[in-house]
């Protein structure tokens, strides 16, 4: 069975500091991994994905994520946080044999000025 | 292009009543997904259409939920009769290519359902 874990309900970071939002997964076969962001009263927006190739994936708004197969992780990172990055972030995974994408419980990122 | 639209944005109904949620995907998108998020928990998969066919409905909680996608365009999700635990935000998402499940999902703004 597929599963995604986001161990932190909330992450607090000062503006200008680097940020990391953690995600671990479990799937059969090779994983396809995604990050989405949700702003208040809006739907989720796609940030980036890992399908194959380079373990470091770059996405929208300066975000990147690193795929680590041995640790089954796909942490979201940004070198310098902005207040406007404050939002709810969801990690998602799909296994090669499945068509559905499974989401985690979300991590609320709060960037203080 | 117009995004994924969901109607209504909010619905408050009493236990035992019926509610129908609608999703209009982006035109030309073959894949349509329904998800639900109960407060503070994961976004739970409900089902996946490829055009008018149900590809995977393993997440549908029980037979009180009925999803349709007639003609492979818009989709409806009916809850009948509604129970308290059905409360949550129902998201619809679509993506472009049939058979290509790694295309990014485009989400609607969700329908917030409250069952009292």
JSON list of C-alpha atoms in Angstrom, two decimals:
[
{"chain": "A", "resi": 1, "resn": "UNK", "atom": "CA", "xyz": [0.00, 0.00, 0.00]},
{"chain": "A", "resi": 2, "resn": "UNK", "atom": "CA", "xyz": [1.10, 3.54, -0.71]},
{"chain": "A", "resi": 3, "resn": "UNK", "atom": "CA", "xyz": [1.54, 6.01, 2.12]},
{"chain": "A", "resi": 4, "resn": "UNK", "atom": "CA", "xyz": [3.01, 9.42, 2.78]},
{"chain": "A", "resi": 5, "resn": "UNK", "atom": "CA", "xyz": [4.12, 10.86, 6.12]},
{"chain": "A", "resi": 6, "resn": "UNK", "atom": "CA", "xyz": [4.68, 14.50, 6.92]},
{"chain": "A", "resi": 7, "resn": "UNK", "atom": "CA", "xyz": [5.96, 14.35, 10.49]},
{"chain": "A", "resi": 8, "resn": "UNK", "atom": "CA", "xyz": [5.66, 18.06, 11.25]},
{"chain": "A", "resi": 9, "resn": "UNK", "atom": "CA", "xyz": [2.27, 19.74, 11.55]},
{"chain": "A", "resi": 10, "resn": "UNK", "atom": "CA", "xyz": [3.93, 23.15, 11.56]},
{"chain": "A", "resi": 11, "resn": "UNK", "atom": "CA", "xyz": [7.30, 24.60, 10.65]},
{"chain": "A", "resi": 12, "resn": "UNK", "atom": "CA", "xyz": [8.29, 28.08, 11.76]},
{"chain": "A", "resi": 13, "resn": "UNK", "atom": "CA", "xyz": [11.17, 29.90, 10.07]},
{"chain": "A", "resi": 14, "resn": "UNK", "atom": "CA", "xyz": [12.47, 33.46, 10.11]},
{"chain": "A", "resi": 15, "resn": "UNK", "atom": "CA", "xyz": [12.43, 35.31, 6.82]},
{"chain": "A", "resi": 16, "resn": "UNK", "atom": "CA", "xyz": [15.73, 34.93, 4.98]},
{"chain": "A", "resi": 17, "resn": "UNK", "atom": "CA", "xyz": [16.60, 31.65, 6.66]},
{"chain": "A", "resi": 18, "resn": "UNK", "atom": "CA", "xyz": [16.61, 28.31, 4.85]},
{"chain": "A", "resi": 19, "resn": "UNK", "atom": "CA", "xyz": [13.58, 26.10, 5.26]},
{"chain": "A", "resi": 20, "resn": "UNK", "atom": "CA", "xyz": [12.95, 22.37, 5.08]},
{"chain": "A", "resi": 21, "resn": "UNK", "atom": "CA", "xyz": [9.60, 20.60, 5.07]},
{"chain": "A", "resi": 22, "resn": "UNK", "atom": "CA", "xyz": [9.93, 16.87, 5.60]},
{"chain": "A", "resi": 23, "resn": "UNK", "atom": "CA", "xyz": [8.27, 14.02, 3.73]},
{"chain": "A", "resi": 24, "resn": "UNK", "atom": "CA", "xyz": [8.76, 10.27, 3.76]},
{"chain": "A", "resi": 25, "resn": "UNK", "atom": "CA", "xyz": [6.91, 7.75, 1.66]},
{"chain": "A", "resi": 26, "resn": "UNK", "atom": "CA", "xyz": [6.18, 4.09, 1.11]},
{"chain": "A", "resi": 27, "resn": "UNK", "atom": "CA", "xyz": [5.28, 2.59, -2.27]},
{"chain": "A", "resi": 28, "resn": "UNK", "atom": "CA", "xyz": [5.72, -0.55, -4.29]},
{"chain": "A", "resi": 29, "resn": "UNK", "atom": "CA", "xyz": [8.21, -0.08, -7.08]},
{"chain": "A", "resi": 30, "resn": "UNK", "atom": "CA", "xyz": [9.67, 3.24, -8.08]},
{"chain": "A", "resi": 31, "resn": "UNK", "atom": "CA", "xyz": [8.02, 6.31, -6.60]},
{"chain": "A", "resi": 32, "resn": "UNK", "atom": "CA", "xyz": [6.72, 9.33, -8.41]},
{"chain": "A", "resi": 33, "resn": "UNK", "atom": "CA", "xyz": [6.82, 12.19, -5.91]},
{"chain": "A", "resi": 34, "resn": "UNK", "atom": "CA", "xyz": [5.13, 15.59, -5.81]},
{"chain": "A", "resi": 35, "resn": "UNK", "atom": "CA", "xyz": [4.85, 18.72, -3.71]},
{"chain": "A", "resi": 36, "resn": "UNK", "atom": "CA", "xyz": [1.79, 20.96, -3.72]},
{"chain": "A", "resi": 37, "resn": "UNK", "atom": "CA", "xyz": [1.04, 24.20, -1.89]},
{"chain": "A", "resi": 38, "resn": "UNK", "atom": "CA", "xyz": [-2.32, 25.47, -0.68]},
{"chain": "A", "resi": 39, "resn": "UNK", "atom": "CA", "xyz": [-3.09, 29.09, 0.10]},
{"chain": "A", "resi": 40, "resn": "UNK", "atom": "CA", "xyz": [-6.18, 29.97, 2.20]},
{"chain": "A", "resi": 41, "resn": "UNK", "atom": "CA", "xyz": [-9.51, 29.16, 0.56]},
{"chain": "A", "resi": 42, "resn": "UNK", "atom": "CA", "xyz": [-7.80, 27.96, -2.59]},
{"chain": "A", "resi": 43, "resn": "UNK", "atom": "CA", "xyz": [-7.12, 24.65, -4.23]},
{"chain": "A", "resi": 44, "resn": "UNK", "atom": "CA", "xyz": [-3.74, 22.99, -4.22]},
{"chain": "A", "resi": 45, "resn": "UNK", "atom": "CA", "xyz": [-1.13, 24.25, -6.64]},
{"chain": "A", "resi": 46, "resn": "UNK", "atom": "CA", "xyz": [1.61, 22.09, -8.12]},
{"chain": "A", "resi": 47, "resn": "UNK", "atom": "CA", "xyz": [5.17, 23.02, -7.04]},
{"chain": "A", "resi": 48, "resn": "UNK", "atom": "CA", "xyz": [7.45, 20.30, -8.36]},
{"chain": "A", "resi": 49, "resn": "UNK", "atom": "CA", "xyz": [7.78, 16.59, -9.06]},
{"chain": "A", "resi": 50, "resn": "UNK", "atom": "CA", "xyz": [10.34, 13.82, -9.17]},
{"chain": "A", "resi": 51, "resn": "UNK", "atom": "CA", "xyz": [9.87, 11.12, -11.79]},
{"chain": "A", "resi": 52, "resn": "UNK", "atom": "CA", "xyz": [13.38, 9.96, -12.61]},
{"chain": "A", "resi": 53, "resn": "UNK", "atom": "CA", "xyz": [16.87, 11.34, -13.10]},
{"chain": "A", "resi": 54, "resn": "UNK", "atom": "CA", "xyz": [18.62, 13.92, -10.95]},
{"chain": "A", "resi": 55, "resn": "UNK", "atom": "CA", "xyz": [17.76, 13.54, -7.27]},
{"chain": "A", "resi": 56, "resn": "UNK", "atom": "CA", "xyz": [17.55, 17.32, -6.81]},
{"chain": "A", "resi": 57, "resn": "UNK", "atom": "CA", "xyz": [14.44, 18.72, -8.41]},
{"chain": "A", "resi": 58, "resn": "UNK", "atom": "CA", "xyz": [13.79, 22.43, -8.85]},
{"chain": "A", "resi": 59, "resn": "UNK", "atom": "CA", "xyz": [10.31, 23.88, -8.93]},
{"chain": "A", "resi": 60, "resn": "UNK", "atom": "CA", "xyz": [8.24, 27.02, -8.70]},
{"chain": "A", "resi": 61, "resn": "UNK", "atom": "CA", "xyz": [8.94, 30.03, -6.44]},
{"chain": "A", "resi": 62, "resn": "UNK", "atom": "CA", "xyz": [12.54, 28.96, -5.75]},
{"chain": "A", "resi": 63, "resn": "UNK", "atom": "CA", "xyz": [11.61, 25.69, -4.09]},
{"chain": "A", "resi": 64, "resn": "UNK", "atom": "CA", "xyz": [13.52, 22.47, -4.60]},
{"chain": "A", "resi": 65, "resn": "UNK", "atom": "CA", "xyz": [13.27, 18.96, -3.26]},
{"chain": "A", "resi": 66, "resn": "UNK", "atom": "CA", "xyz": [15.74, 16.17, -2.81]},
{"chain": "A", "resi": 67, "resn": "UNK", "atom": "CA", "xyz": [14.85, 12.57, -3.51]},
{"chain": "A", "resi": 68, "resn": "UNK", "atom": "CA", "xyz": [16.65, 10.12, -1.23]},
{"chain": "A", "resi": 69, "resn": "UNK", "atom": "CA", "xyz": [15.89, 6.52, -2.14]},
{"chain": "A", "resi": 70, "resn": "UNK", "atom": "CA", "xyz": [17.68, 4.90, 0.80]},
{"chain": "A", "resi": 71, "resn": "UNK", "atom": "CA", "xyz": [15.82, 7.05, 3.30]},
{"chain": "A", "resi": 72, "resn": "UNK", "atom": "CA", "xyz": [12.58, 7.02, 1.26]},
{"chain": "A", "resi": 73, "resn": "UNK", "atom": "CA", "xyz": [12.38, 10.78, 1.69]},
{"chain": "A", "resi": 74, "resn": "UNK", "atom": "CA", "xyz": [11.52, 13.74, -0.49]},
{"chain": "A", "resi": 75, "resn": "UNK", "atom": "CA", "xyz": [12.10, 16.84, 1.64]},
{"chain": "A", "resi": 76, "resn": "UNK", "atom": "CA", "xyz": [11.11, 20.26, 0.32]},
{"chain": "A", "resi": 77, "resn": "UNK", "atom": "CA", "xyz": [13.70, 23.01, 0.68]},
{"chain": "A", "resi": 78, "resn": "UNK", "atom": "CA", "xyz": [14.29, 26.65, -0.04]},
{"chain": "A", "resi": 79, "resn": "UNK", "atom": "CA", "xyz": [17.56, 28.51, 0.61]},
{"chain": "A", "resi": 80, "resn": "UNK", "atom": "CA", "xyz": [15.96, 31.75, 1.76]},
{"chain": "A", "resi": 81, "resn": "UNK", "atom": "CA", "xyz": [12.37, 31.92, 3.03]},
{"chain": "A", "resi": 82, "resn": "UNK", "atom": "CA", "xyz": [9.93, 34.70, 2.21]},
{"chain": "A", "resi": 83, "resn": "UNK", "atom": "CA", "xyz": [6.92, 35.75, 4.26]},
{"chain": "A", "resi": 84, "resn": "UNK", "atom": "CA", "xyz": [4.81, 35.00, 1.18]},
{"chain": "A", "resi": 85, "resn": "UNK", "atom": "CA", "xyz": [5.88, 31.34, 1.40]},
{"chain": "A", "resi": 86, "resn": "UNK", "atom": "CA", "xyz": [3.60, 30.96, 4.41]},
{"chain": "A", "resi": 87, "resn": "UNK", "atom": "CA", "xyz": [1.03, 28.34, 3.37]},
{"chain": "A", "resi": 88, "resn": "UNK", "atom": "CA", "xyz": [0.05, 24.70, 3.73]},
{"chain": "A", "resi": 89, "resn": "UNK", "atom": "CA", "xyz": [2.33, 22.24, 1.94]},
{"chain": "A", "resi": 90, "resn": "UNK", "atom": "CA", "xyz": [1.41, 18.73, 0.86]},
{"chain": "A", "resi": 91, "resn": "UNK", "atom": "CA", "xyz": [3.67, 15.91, -0.21]},
{"chain": "A", "resi": 92, "resn": "UNK", "atom": "CA", "xyz": [2.23, 13.26, -2.53]},
{"chain": "A", "resi": 93, "resn": "UNK", "atom": "CA", "xyz": [3.32, 9.96, -4.05]},
{"chain": "A", "resi": 94, "resn": "UNK", "atom": "CA", "xyz": [2.28, 7.52, -6.72]},
{"chain": "A", "resi": 95, "resn": "UNK", "atom": "CA", "xyz": [3.68, 4.07, -7.21]},
{"chain": "A", "resi": 96, "resn": "UNK", "atom": "CA", "xyz": [4.46, 2.78, -10.69]},
{"chain": "A", "resi": 97, "resn": "UNK", "atom": "CA", "xyz": [1.64, 0.25, -10.57]},
{"chain": "A", "resi": 98, "resn": "UNK", "atom": "CA", "xyz": [-1.04, 2.63, -9.34]},
{"chain": "A", "resi": 99, "resn": "UNK", "atom": "CA", "xyz": [-2.98, 5.43, -10.96]},
{"chain": "A", "resi": 100, "resn": "UNK", "atom": "CA", "xyz": [-3.98, 7.24, -7.79]},
{"chain": "A", "resi": 101, "resn": "UNK", "atom": "CA", "xyz": [-1.86, 9.86, -6.08]},
{"chain": "A", "resi": 102, "resn": "UNK", "atom": "CA", "xyz": [-1.73, 9.71, -2.29]},
{"chain": "A", "resi": 103, "resn": "UNK", "atom": "CA", "xyz": [-1.30, 12.86, -0.22]},
{"chain": "A", "resi": 104, "resn": "UNK", "atom": "CA", "xyz": [0.13, 13.47, 3.21]},
{"chain": "A", "resi": 105, "resn": "UNK", "atom": "CA", "xyz": [-1.58, 15.35, 6.04]},
{"chain": "A", "resi": 106, "resn": "UNK", "atom": "CA", "xyz": [0.10, 18.64, 5.22]},
{"chain": "A", "resi": 107, "resn": "UNK", "atom": "CA", "xyz": [2.62, 20.89, 6.96]},
{"chain": "A", "resi": 108, "resn": "UNK", "atom": "CA", "xyz": [1.79, 24.47, 7.78]},
{"chain": "A", "resi": 109, "resn": "UNK", "atom": "CA", "xyz": [4.76, 26.68, 7.00]},
{"chain": "A", "resi": 110, "resn": "UNK", "atom": "CA", "xyz": [4.90, 29.99, 8.83]},
{"chain": "A", "resi": 111, "resn": "UNK", "atom": "CA", "xyz": [7.55, 32.55, 7.91]},
{"chain": "A", "resi": 112, "resn": "UNK", "atom": "CA", "xyz": [7.98, 35.38, 10.38]},
{"chain": "A", "resi": 113, "resn": "UNK", "atom": "CA", "xyz": [9.34, 38.76, 9.26]},
{"chain": "B", "resi": 1, "resn": "UNK", "atom": "CA", "xyz": [-7.55, 28.41, -19.87]},
{"chain": "B", "resi": 2, "resn": "UNK", "atom": "CA", "xyz": [-10.28, 28.15, -17.30]},
{"chain": "B", "resi": 3, "resn": "UNK", "atom": "CA", "xyz": [-9.30, 26.21, -14.22]},
{"chain": "B", "resi": 4, "resn": "UNK", "atom": "CA", "xyz": [-11.09, 23.41, -12.42]},
{"chain": "B", "resi": 5, "resn": "UNK", "atom": "CA", "xyz": [-14.34, 24.71, -10.99]},
{"chain": "B", "resi": 6, "resn": "UNK", "atom": "CA", "xyz": [-16.36, 23.23, -8.17]},
{"chain": "B", "resi": 7, "resn": "UNK", "atom": "CA", "xyz": [-19.88, 24.00, -7.08]},
{"chain": "B", "resi": 8, "resn": "UNK", "atom": "CA", "xyz": [-21.05, 24.81, -4.51]},
{"chain": "B", "resi": 9, "resn": "UNK", "atom": "CA", "xyz": [-18.18, 26.33, -2.56]},
{"chain": "B", "resi": 10, "resn": "UNK", "atom": "CA", "xyz": [-19.97, 25.66, 0.71]},
{"chain": "B", "resi": 11, "resn": "UNK", "atom": "CA", "xyz": [-22.85, 23.41, 1.70]},
{"chain": "B", "resi": 12, "resn": "UNK", "atom": "CA", "xyz": [-24.48, 22.97, 5.08]},
{"chain": "B", "resi": 13, "resn": "UNK", "atom": "CA", "xyz": [-27.00, 20.14, 5.33]},
{"chain": "B", "resi": 14, "resn": "UNK", "atom": "CA", "xyz": [-28.62, 18.10, 8.04]},
{"chain": "B", "resi": 15, "resn": "UNK", "atom": "CA", "xyz": [-27.84, 14.49, 8.73]},
{"chain": "B", "resi": 16, "resn": "UNK", "atom": "CA", "xyz": [-29.92, 12.28, 6.49]},
{"chain": "B", "resi": 17, "resn": "UNK", "atom": "CA", "xyz": [-30.22, 14.78, 3.67]},
{"chain": "B", "resi": 18, "resn": "UNK", "atom": "CA", "xyz": [-28.73, 14.46, 0.20]},
{"chain": "B", "resi": 19, "resn": "UNK", "atom": "CA", "xyz": [-26.05, 16.67, -1.33]},
{"chain": "B", "resi": 20, "resn": "UNK", "atom": "CA", "xyz": [-24.59, 16.68, -4.82]},
{"chain": "B", "resi": 21, "resn": "UNK", "atom": "CA", "xyz": [-21.23, 18.23, -5.53]},
{"chain": "B", "resi": 22, "resn": "UNK", "atom": "CA", "xyz": [-20.17, 19.15, -9.02]},
{"chain": "B", "resi": 23, "resn": "UNK", "atom": "CA", "xyz": [-16.77, 19.43, -10.65]},
{"chain": "B", "resi": 24, "resn": "UNK", "atom": "CA", "xyz": [-15.96, 20.86, -14.05]},
{"chain": "B", "resi": 25, "resn": "UNK", "atom": "CA", "xyz": [-12.42, 19.85, -15.02]},
{"chain": "B", "resi": 26, "resn": "UNK", "atom": "CA", "xyz": [-10.19, 21.73, -17.40]},
{"chain": "B", "resi": 27, "resn": "UNK", "atom": "CA", "xyz": [-11.43, 21.15, -20.92]},
{"chain": "B", "resi": 28, "resn": "UNK", "atom": "CA", "xyz": [-9.68, 18.22, -22.57]},
{"chain": "B", "resi": 29, "resn": "UNK", "atom": "CA", "xyz": [-8.45, 16.67, -19.33]},
{"chain": "B", "resi": 30, "resn": "UNK", "atom": "CA", "xyz": [-9.11, 12.95, -19.35]},
{"chain": "B", "resi": 31, "resn": "UNK", "atom": "CA", "xyz": [-8.19, 12.27, -15.73]},
{"chain": "B", "resi": 32, "resn": "UNK", "atom": "CA", "xyz": [-10.52, 13.46, -12.98]},
{"chain": "B", "resi": 33, "resn": "UNK", "atom": "CA", "xyz": [-9.96, 12.78, -9.30]},
{"chain": "B", "resi": 34, "resn": "UNK", "atom": "CA", "xyz": [-12.05, 13.31, -6.18]},
{"chain": "B", "resi": 35, "resn": "UNK", "atom": "CA", "xyz": [-10.37, 13.80, -2.83]},
{"chain": "B", "resi": 36, "resn": "UNK", "atom": "CA", "xyz": [-11.59, 14.70, 0.66]},
{"chain": "B", "resi": 37, "resn": "UNK", "atom": "CA", "xyz": [-9.85, 16.38, 3.53]},
{"chain": "B", "resi": 38, "resn": "UNK", "atom": "CA", "xyz": [-11.20, 16.14, 7.02]},
{"chain": "B", "resi": 39, "resn": "UNK", "atom": "CA", "xyz": [-9.83, 18.92, 9.23]},
{"chain": "B", "resi": 40, "resn": "UNK", "atom": "CA", "xyz": [-6.16, 18.51, 9.98]},
{"chain": "B", "resi": 41, "resn": "UNK", "atom": "CA", "xyz": [-5.84, 15.15, 8.33]},
{"chain": "B", "resi": 42, "resn": "UNK", "atom": "CA", "xyz": [-4.49, 13.89, 5.05]},
{"chain": "B", "resi": 43, "resn": "UNK", "atom": "CA", "xyz": [-6.13, 14.59, 1.73]},
{"chain": "B", "resi": 44, "resn": "UNK", "atom": "CA", "xyz": [-7.78, 11.25, 1.19]},
{"chain": "B", "resi": 45, "resn": "UNK", "atom": "CA", "xyz": [-8.22, 9.77, -2.27]},
{"chain": "B", "resi": 46, "resn": "UNK", "atom": "CA", "xyz": [-11.79, 8.87, -3.17]},
{"chain": "B", "resi": 47, "resn": "UNK", "atom": "CA", "xyz": [-11.78, 7.90, -6.82]},
{"chain": "B", "resi": 48, "resn": "UNK", "atom": "CA", "xyz": [-10.29, 8.44, -10.26]},
{"chain": "B", "resi": 49, "resn": "UNK", "atom": "CA", "xyz": [-12.03, 8.70, -13.61]},
{"chain": "B", "resi": 50, "resn": "UNK", "atom": "CA", "xyz": [-10.38, 8.32, -16.97]},
{"chain": "B", "resi": 51, "resn": "UNK", "atom": "CA", "xyz": [-12.88, 9.99, -19.25]},
{"chain": "B", "resi": 52, "resn": "UNK", "atom": "CA", "xyz": [-16.23, 8.44, -18.25]},
{"chain": "B", "resi": 53, "resn": "UNK", "atom": "CA", "xyz": [-14.76, 5.25, -16.77]},
{"chain": "B", "resi": 54, "resn": "UNK", "atom": "CA", "xyz": [-13.92, 4.67, -13.13]},
{"chain": "B", "resi": 55, "resn": "UNK", "atom": "CA", "xyz": [-10.23, 3.75, -13.09]},
{"chain": "B", "resi": 56, "resn": "UNK", "atom": "CA", "xyz": [-9.98, 3.35, -9.34]},
{"chain": "B", "resi": 57, "resn": "UNK", "atom": "CA", "xyz": [-12.74, 3.80, -6.77]},
{"chain": "B", "resi": 58, "resn": "UNK", "atom": "CA", "xyz": [-10.96, 2.12, -3.89]},
{"chain": "B", "resi": 59, "resn": "UNK", "atom": "CA", "xyz": [-11.19, 5.23, -1.72]},
{"chain": "B", "resi": 60, "resn": "UNK", "atom": "CA", "xyz": [-14.97, 5.59, -1.76]},
{"chain": "B", "resi": 61, "resn": "UNK", "atom": "CA", "xyz": [-16.00, 5.15, 1.86]},
{"chain": "B", "resi": 62, "resn": "UNK", "atom": "CA", "xyz": [-19.28, 3.31, 1.39]},
{"chain": "B", "resi": 63, "resn": "UNK", "atom": "CA", "xyz": [-22.34, 2.99, -0.80]},
{"chain": "B", "resi": 64, "resn": "UNK", "atom": "CA", "xyz": [-23.73, 6.30, 0.38]},
{"chain": "B", "resi": 65, "resn": "UNK", "atom": "CA", "xyz": [-21.32, 7.92, -2.04]},
{"chain": "B", "resi": 66, "resn": "UNK", "atom": "CA", "xyz": [-21.98, 7.86, -5.78]},
{"chain": "B", "resi": 67, "resn": "UNK", "atom": "CA", "xyz": [-19.75, 9.48, -8.37]},
{"chain": "B", "resi": 68, "resn": "UNK", "atom": "CA", "xyz": [-20.57, 9.90, -12.02]},
{"chain": "B", "resi": 69, "resn": "UNK", "atom": "CA", "xyz": [-18.91, 11.44, -15.03]},
{"chain": "B", "resi": 70, "resn": "UNK", "atom": "CA", "xyz": [-21.37, 11.22, -17.86]},
{"chain": "B", "resi": 71, "resn": "UNK", "atom": "CA", "xyz": [-19.83, 11.86, -21.27]},
{"chain": "B", "resi": 72, "resn": "UNK", "atom": "CA", "xyz": [-16.41, 12.24, -19.77]},
{"chain": "B", "resi": 73, "resn": "UNK", "atom": "CA", "xyz": [-16.85, 15.94, -19.02]},
{"chain": "B", "resi": 74, "resn": "UNK", "atom": "CA", "xyz": [-18.07, 17.20, -15.67]},
{"chain": "B", "resi": 75, "resn": "UNK", "atom": "CA", "xyz": [-18.44, 14.95, -12.66]},
{"chain": "B", "resi": 76, "resn": "UNK", "atom": "CA", "xyz": [-20.85, 14.79, -9.76]},
{"chain": "B", "resi": 77, "resn": "UNK", "atom": "CA", "xyz": [-20.41, 13.29, -6.32]},
{"chain": "B", "resi": 78, "resn": "UNK", "atom": "CA", "xyz": [-23.60, 12.53, -4.47]},
{"chain": "B", "resi": 79, "resn": "UNK", "atom": "CA", "xyz": [-23.81, 11.75, -0.79]},
{"chain": "B", "resi": 80, "resn": "UNK", "atom": "CA", "xyz": [-27.09, 10.12, 0.22]},
{"chain": "B", "resi": 81, "resn": "UNK", "atom": "CA", "xyz": [-27.93, 10.06, 3.07]},
{"chain": "B", "resi": 82, "resn": "UNK", "atom": "CA", "xyz": [-25.29, 12.30, 4.59]},
{"chain": "B", "resi": 83, "resn": "UNK", "atom": "CA", "xyz": [-23.76, 11.46, 7.96]},
{"chain": "B", "resi": 84, "resn": "UNK", "atom": "CA", "xyz": [-21.84, 13.67, 10.39]},
{"chain": "B", "resi": 85, "resn": "UNK", "atom": "CA", "xyz": [-18.51, 12.07, 9.47]},
{"chain": "B", "resi": 86, "resn": "UNK", "atom": "CA", "xyz": [-18.95, 13.12, 5.85]},
{"chain": "B", "resi": 87, "resn": "UNK", "atom": "CA", "xyz": [-18.09, 16.69, 6.79]},
{"chain": "B", "resi": 88, "resn": "UNK", "atom": "CA", "xyz": [-14.91, 18.00, 5.23]},
{"chain": "B", "resi": 89, "resn": "UNK", "atom": "CA", "xyz": [-13.54, 19.71, 2.16]},
{"chain": "B", "resi": 90, "resn": "UNK", "atom": "CA", "xyz": [-14.06, 17.83, -1.09]},
{"chain": "B", "resi": 91, "resn": "UNK", "atom": "CA", "xyz": [-11.50, 18.56, -3.78]},
{"chain": "B", "resi": 92, "resn": "UNK", "atom": "CA", "xyz": [-11.69, 17.76, -7.43]},
{"chain": "B", "resi": 93, "resn": "UNK", "atom": "CA", "xyz": [-8.58, 17.64, -9.60]},
{"chain": "B", "resi": 94, "resn": "UNK", "atom": "CA", "xyz": [-7.90, 16.96, -13.24]},
{"chain": "B", "resi": 95, "resn": "UNK", "atom": "CA", "xyz": [-4.90, 16.19, -15.41]},
{"chain": "B", "resi": 96, "resn": "UNK", "atom": "CA", "xyz": [-4.38, 15.98, -19.08]},
{"chain": "B", "resi": 97, "resn": "UNK", "atom": "CA", "xyz": [-3.39, 12.69, -20.58]},
{"chain": "B", "resi": 98, "resn": "UNK", "atom": "CA", "xyz": [-5.16, 9.38, -20.43]},
{"chain": "B", "resi": 99, "resn": "UNK", "atom": "CA", "xyz": [-2.60, 6.80, -19.36]},
{"chain": "B", "resi": 100, "resn": "UNK", "atom": "CA", "xyz": [-0.17, 9.46, -18.24]},
{"chain": "B", "resi": 101, "resn": "UNK", "atom": "CA", "xyz": [-0.57, 9.75, -14.51]},
{"chain": "B", "resi": 102, "resn": "UNK", "atom": "CA", "xyz": [2.46, 11.90, -13.78]},
{"chain": "B", "resi": 103, "resn": "UNK", "atom": "CA", "xyz": [1.03, 15.08, -15.19]},
{"chain": "B", "resi": 104, "resn": "UNK", "atom": "CA", "xyz": [0.52, 17.65, -12.44]},
{"chain": "B", "resi": 105, "resn": "UNK", "atom": "CA", "xyz": [-2.95, 17.74, -10.98]},
{"chain": "B", "resi": 106, "resn": "UNK", "atom": "CA", "xyz": [-4.97, 20.92, -11.33]},
{"chain": "B", "resi": 107, "resn": "UNK", "atom": "CA", "xyz": [-7.20, 21.40, -8.32]},
{"chain": "B", "resi": 108, "resn": "UNK", "atom": "CA", "xyz": [-10.44, 23.20, -7.81]},
{"chain": "B", "resi": 109, "resn": "UNK", "atom": "CA", "xyz": [-10.98, 25.39, -4.76]},
{"chain": "B", "resi": 110, "resn": "UNK", "atom": "CA", "xyz": [-12.97, 22.65, -3.06]},
{"chain": "B", "resi": 111, "resn": "UNK", "atom": "CA", "xyz": [-16.46, 22.32, -1.62]},
{"chain": "B", "resi": 112, "resn": "UNK", "atom": "CA", "xyz": [-16.69, 22.66, 2.14]},
{"chain": "B", "resi": 113, "resn": "UNK", "atom": "CA", "xyz": [-19.42, 20.29, 3.31]},
{"chain": "B", "resi": 114, "resn": "UNK", "atom": "CA", "xyz": [-20.80, 20.57, 6.81]},
{"chain": "B", "resi": 115, "resn": "UNK", "atom": "CA", "xyz": [-23.28, 17.96, 8.02]},
{"chain": "B", "resi": 116, "resn": "UNK", "atom": "CA", "xyz": [-25.12, 18.95, 11.20]}
]
